mmCIF file of C-alpha atoms in Angstrom:
data_model
loop_
_atom_site.group_PDB
_atom_site.id
_atom_site.type_symbol
_atom_site.label_atom_id
_atom_site.label_comp_id
_atom_site.label_asym_id
_atom_site.label_seq_id
_atom_site.Cartn_x
_atom_site.Cartn_y
_atom_site.Cartn_z
ATOM 1 C CA MET Q 1 -43.271 -24.467 -12.980
ATOM 2 C CA LYS Q 2 -39.675 -25.299 -13.930
ATOM 3 C CA LEU Q 3 -39.539 -22.105 -15.992
ATOM 4 C CA ILE Q 4 -40.708 -19.978 -13.052
ATOM 5 C CA PHE Q 5 -38.116 -21.629 -10.787
ATOM 6 C CA ALA Q 6 -35.352 -21.019 -13.346
ATOM 7 C CA VAL Q 7 -36.325 -17.350 -13.741
ATOM 8 C CA CYS Q 8 -36.447 -16.868 -9.948
ATOM 9 C CA LEU Q 9 -33.048 -18.520 -9.621
ATOM 10 C CA MET Q 10 -31.523 -16.265 -12.294
ATOM 11 C CA ILE Q 11 -33.003 -13.139 -10.707
ATOM 12 C CA SER Q 12 -31.858 -14.047 -7.187
ATOM 13 C CA TYR Q 13 -28.360 -15.230 -8.187
ATOM 14 C CA PRO Q 14 -26.735 -11.788 -7.822
ATOM 15 C CA LEU Q 15 -28.175 -11.482 -4.312
ATOM 16 C CA PHE Q 16 -26.478 -14.647 -3.104
ATOM 17 C CA SER Q 17 -23.320 -14.788 -5.169
ATOM 18 C CA VAL Q 18 -19.929 -13.830 -3.790
ATOM 19 C CA PRO Q 19 -18.577 -10.711 -5.488
ATOM 20 C CA SER Q 20 -15.512 -11.186 -7.634
ATOM 21 C CA PHE Q 21 -12.246 -9.584 -6.578
ATOM 22 C CA ALA Q 22 -12.652 -6.820 -9.141
ATOM 23 C CA GLU Q 23 -16.006 -5.910 -7.612
ATOM 24 C CA SER Q 24 -14.709 -5.787 -4.033
ATOM 25 C CA LYS Q 25 -13.225 -2.446 -3.110
ATOM 26 C CA ILE Q 26 -10.861 -1.743 -0.262
ATOM 27 C CA THR Q 27 -11.751 1.505 1.478
ATOM 28 C CA LEU Q 28 -8.580 3.488 2.029
ATOM 29 C CA PRO Q 29 -8.062 6.395 4.405
ATOM 30 C CA PRO Q 30 -7.265 9.755 2.727
ATOM 31 C CA TYR Q 31 -3.542 9.491 3.577
ATOM 32 C CA SER Q 32 -3.366 6.239 1.555
ATOM 33 C CA GLN Q 33 -5.130 7.559 -1.534
ATOM 34 C CA GLY Q 34 -2.626 10.051 -2.891
ATOM 35 C CA TYR Q 35 0.018 12.643 -2.218
ATOM 36 C CA SER Q 36 -1.095 15.968 -0.787
ATOM 37 C CA GLU Q 37 1.103 18.945 0.008
ATOM 38 C CA GLN Q 38 -1.587 20.179 2.421
ATOM 39 C CA ARG Q 39 -1.765 17.093 4.643
ATOM 40 C CA ASP Q 40 0.085 17.041 7.981
ATOM 41 C CA PRO Q 41 2.426 14.019 7.852
ATOM 42 C CA PHE Q 42 2.639 13.812 11.648
ATOM 43 C CA GLU Q 43 -1.158 13.626 12.055
ATOM 44 C CA ASP Q 44 -1.361 11.115 9.211
ATOM 45 C CA ALA Q 45 1.422 8.993 10.744
ATOM 46 C CA ILE Q 46 -0.369 8.920 14.106
ATOM 47 C CA ALA Q 47 -3.598 7.842 12.367
ATOM 48 C CA ALA Q 48 -1.776 5.214 10.276
ATOM 49 C CA ILE Q 49 -0.029 3.741 13.326
ATOM 50 C CA LYS Q 50 -3.332 3.648 15.210
ATOM 51 C CA LEU Q 51 -4.998 1.810 12.311
ATOM 52 C CA ALA Q 52 -2.024 -0.573 12.042
ATOM 53 C CA LYS Q 53 -2.357 -1.445 15.748
ATOM 54 C CA GLU Q 54 -6.103 -2.005 15.402
ATOM 55 C CA THR Q 55 -5.692 -4.249 12.339
ATOM 56 C CA ASP Q 56 -2.393 -5.999 13.197
ATOM 57 C CA ARG Q 57 -0.478 -4.619 10.220
ATOM 58 C CA ASN Q 58 2.746 -2.752 9.574
ATOM 59 C CA VAL Q 59 2.805 0.729 8.070
ATOM 60 C CA LEU Q 60 4.264 1.193 4.596
ATOM 61 C CA ILE Q 61 5.413 4.800 4.272
ATOM 62 C CA GLU Q 62 5.706 5.892 0.651
ATOM 63 C CA ILE Q 63 7.620 9.108 -0.017
ATOM 64 C CA GLY Q 64 6.976 10.855 -3.335
ATOM 65 C CA GLY Q 65 4.761 13.428 -4.929
ATOM 66 C CA THR Q 66 2.433 14.347 -7.739
ATOM 67 C CA TRP Q 67 5.479 15.474 -9.746
ATOM 68 C CA CYS Q 68 7.113 12.007 -9.505
ATOM 69 C CA THR Q 69 6.951 9.972 -12.740
ATOM 70 C CA TRP Q 70 7.867 6.688 -11.027
ATOM 71 C CA CYS Q 71 5.220 7.329 -8.344
ATOM 72 C CA HIS Q 72 2.617 7.488 -11.122
ATOM 73 C CA LYS Q 73 4.066 4.332 -12.707
ATOM 74 C CA MET Q 74 3.854 2.543 -9.362
ATOM 75 C CA ASP Q 75 0.214 3.625 -8.869
ATOM 76 C CA ALA Q 76 -0.621 2.470 -12.414
ATOM 77 C CA PHE Q 77 1.125 -0.860 -11.784
ATOM 78 C CA LEU Q 78 -0.875 -1.418 -8.596
ATOM 79 C CA ALA Q 79 -4.141 -0.510 -10.366
ATOM 80 C CA LYS Q 80 -3.398 -3.060 -13.109
ATOM 81 C CA ASN Q 81 -2.331 -5.802 -10.681
ATOM 82 C CA PRO Q 82 -5.243 -6.495 -8.327
ATOM 83 C CA GLU Q 83 -3.500 -9.336 -6.481
ATOM 84 C CA VAL Q 84 -0.588 -7.073 -5.539
ATOM 85 C CA TYR Q 85 -2.930 -4.171 -4.724
ATOM 86 C CA HIS Q 86 -5.067 -6.394 -2.503
ATOM 87 C CA GLN Q 87 -2.085 -7.925 -0.695
ATOM 88 C CA LEU Q 88 -0.497 -4.518 -0.171
ATOM 89 C CA HIS Q 89 -3.601 -2.993 1.380
ATOM 90 C CA THR Q 90 -4.567 -6.013 3.470
ATOM 91 C CA GLN Q 91 -1.060 -6.529 4.872
ATOM 92 C CA PHE Q 92 -0.014 -2.871 5.307
ATOM 93 C CA VAL Q 93 -1.464 0.501 6.165
ATOM 94 C CA LEU Q 94 -0.192 2.717 3.344
ATOM 95 C CA LEU Q 95 0.919 6.217 4.343
ATOM 96 C CA LYS Q 96 1.765 8.479 1.399
ATOM 97 C CA ILE Q 97 3.939 11.465 2.298
ATOM 98 C CA SER Q 98 4.313 14.254 -0.240
ATOM 99 C CA VAL Q 99 7.608 16.018 -0.769
ATOM 100 C CA SER Q 100 7.812 18.834 -3.295
ATOM 101 C CA ASP Q 101 9.316 22.236 -3.904
ATOM 102 C CA ALA Q 102 6.202 23.765 -2.329
ATOM 103 C CA ASN Q 103 6.362 21.564 0.793
ATOM 104 C CA GLU Q 104 9.395 19.428 1.553
ATOM 105 C CA ASN Q 105 7.907 18.256 4.868
ATOM 106 C CA HIS Q 106 11.384 18.818 6.260
ATOM 107 C CA ALA Q 107 10.497 18.252 9.934
ATOM 108 C CA PHE Q 108 8.960 14.854 9.146
ATOM 109 C CA MET Q 109 11.630 13.798 6.662
ATOM 110 C CA LYS Q 110 14.537 14.522 9.026
ATOM 111 C CA SER Q 111 13.201 11.801 11.344
ATOM 112 C CA LEU Q 112 13.685 9.185 8.601
ATOM 113 C CA PRO Q 113 16.794 7.619 7.068
ATOM 114 C CA PRO Q 114 17.922 9.351 3.845
ATOM 115 C CA VAL Q 115 15.799 8.933 0.718
ATOM 116 C CA LEU Q 116 17.710 7.321 -2.158
ATOM 117 C CA GLY Q 117 15.246 8.298 -4.891
ATOM 118 C CA TYR Q 118 11.540 8.637 -5.478
ATOM 119 C CA PRO Q 119 9.332 6.926 -4.678
ATOM 120 C CA HIS Q 120 11.062 5.661 -1.553
ATOM 121 C CA MET Q 121 9.474 3.355 1.001
ATOM 122 C CA TYR Q 122 9.907 2.662 4.680
ATOM 123 C CA VAL Q 123 8.283 -0.056 6.748
ATOM 124 C CA SER Q 124 7.318 0.741 10.317
ATOM 125 C CA THR Q 125 5.767 -1.506 12.937
ATOM 126 C CA SER Q 126 2.500 -0.549 14.585
ATOM 127 C CA THR Q 127 4.568 0.809 17.478
ATOM 128 C CA GLY Q 128 6.331 3.247 15.162
ATOM 129 C CA LYS Q 129 9.648 1.353 15.031
ATOM 130 C CA MET Q 130 11.323 1.761 11.622
ATOM 131 C CA ILE Q 131 12.384 -1.655 10.311
ATOM 132 C CA LEU Q 132 13.176 -1.044 6.635
ATOM 133 C CA SER Q 133 14.241 1.661 4.201
ATOM 134 C CA LYS Q 134 13.618 0.497 0.619
ATOM 135 C CA ASP Q 135 14.546 1.840 -2.799
ATOM 136 C CA THR Q 136 11.583 0.958 -5.013
ATOM 137 C CA ALA Q 137 13.913 0.251 -7.933
ATOM 138 C CA GLU Q 138 14.433 -3.115 -6.204
ATOM 139 C CA LEU Q 139 10.782 -3.915 -6.994
ATOM 140 C CA GLN Q 140 11.434 -3.609 -10.723
ATOM 141 C CA GLU Q 141 12.476 -6.092 -13.325
ATOM 142 C CA ASN Q 142 13.554 -5.016 -16.812
ATOM 143 C CA GLY Q 143 12.589 -1.403 -16.086
ATOM 144 C CA GLU Q 144 9.028 -2.211 -14.939
ATOM 145 C CA TYR Q 145 7.522 -3.004 -11.565
ATOM 146 C CA SER Q 146 7.310 -6.765 -11.027
ATOM 147 C CA SER Q 147 4.367 -8.594 -9.451
ATOM 148 C CA LYS Q 148 6.696 -11.328 -8.232
ATOM 149 C CA ARG Q 149 9.042 -8.854 -6.539
ATOM 150 C CA TRP Q 150 6.155 -6.903 -5.007
ATOM 151 C CA LEU Q 151 4.516 -10.050 -3.616
ATOM 152 C CA THR Q 152 7.839 -11.255 -2.197
ATOM 153 C CA PHE Q 153 8.387 -7.855 -0.567
ATOM 154 C CA ILE Q 154 4.881 -7.904 0.939
ATOM 155 C CA LYS Q 155 5.313 -11.463 2.222
ATOM 156 C CA ASN Q 156 8.710 -10.693 3.764
ATOM 157 C CA TRP Q 157 7.695 -7.474 5.516
ATOM 158 C CA GLN Q 158 4.108 -8.134 6.617
ATOM 159 C CA VAL Q 159 3.586 -8.383 10.382
ATOM 160 C CA SER Q 160 4.165 -12.130 10.813
ATOM 161 C CA SER Q 161 7.325 -12.203 8.678
ATOM 162 C CA SER Q 162 8.882 -8.859 9.601
ATOM 163 C CA THR Q 163 8.778 -9.667 13.312
ATOM 164 C CA ILE Q 164 10.967 -12.701 12.647
ATOM 165 C CA LEU Q 165 13.344 -10.761 10.347
ATOM 166 C CA VAL Q 166 13.787 -7.872 12.799
ATOM 167 C CA ASN Q 167 14.385 -10.095 15.793
ATOM 168 C CA ARG Q 168 17.157 -12.130 14.155
#
């Protein structure tokens, strides 16, 4: 009888266990998944702001492209650092805007402060108010992206913190 109970317990364990972080996936909208020269940045921004309002988050606008080496390094860093990835996507709605020779998205880009390099980030509230322009080099330490710097950035510019910083 004890053997049957033990076998039943082992079989049912996966049904009742909490999935580990690595197993839990965050579903991202298409505009958060990668750069696309074909996407309309205005439509994506409207959708991102709507989602930010619904989920009480700020919007992190990431400017770059498929040609951008540091954009790929940043994506690889986030993939290898699940805590940072999780915090980023639970505290912000990520909006990736592609700029390239084929599509500079000039009309959208002229509404933003100047880009200092790529990737470049902006933080917007869920009302569309721009509250930060950020050179991503500031998130690096010794030539690599830093978990500590990323987590500090996320903490400082998430909804609860950024409201205090902006209203000072």
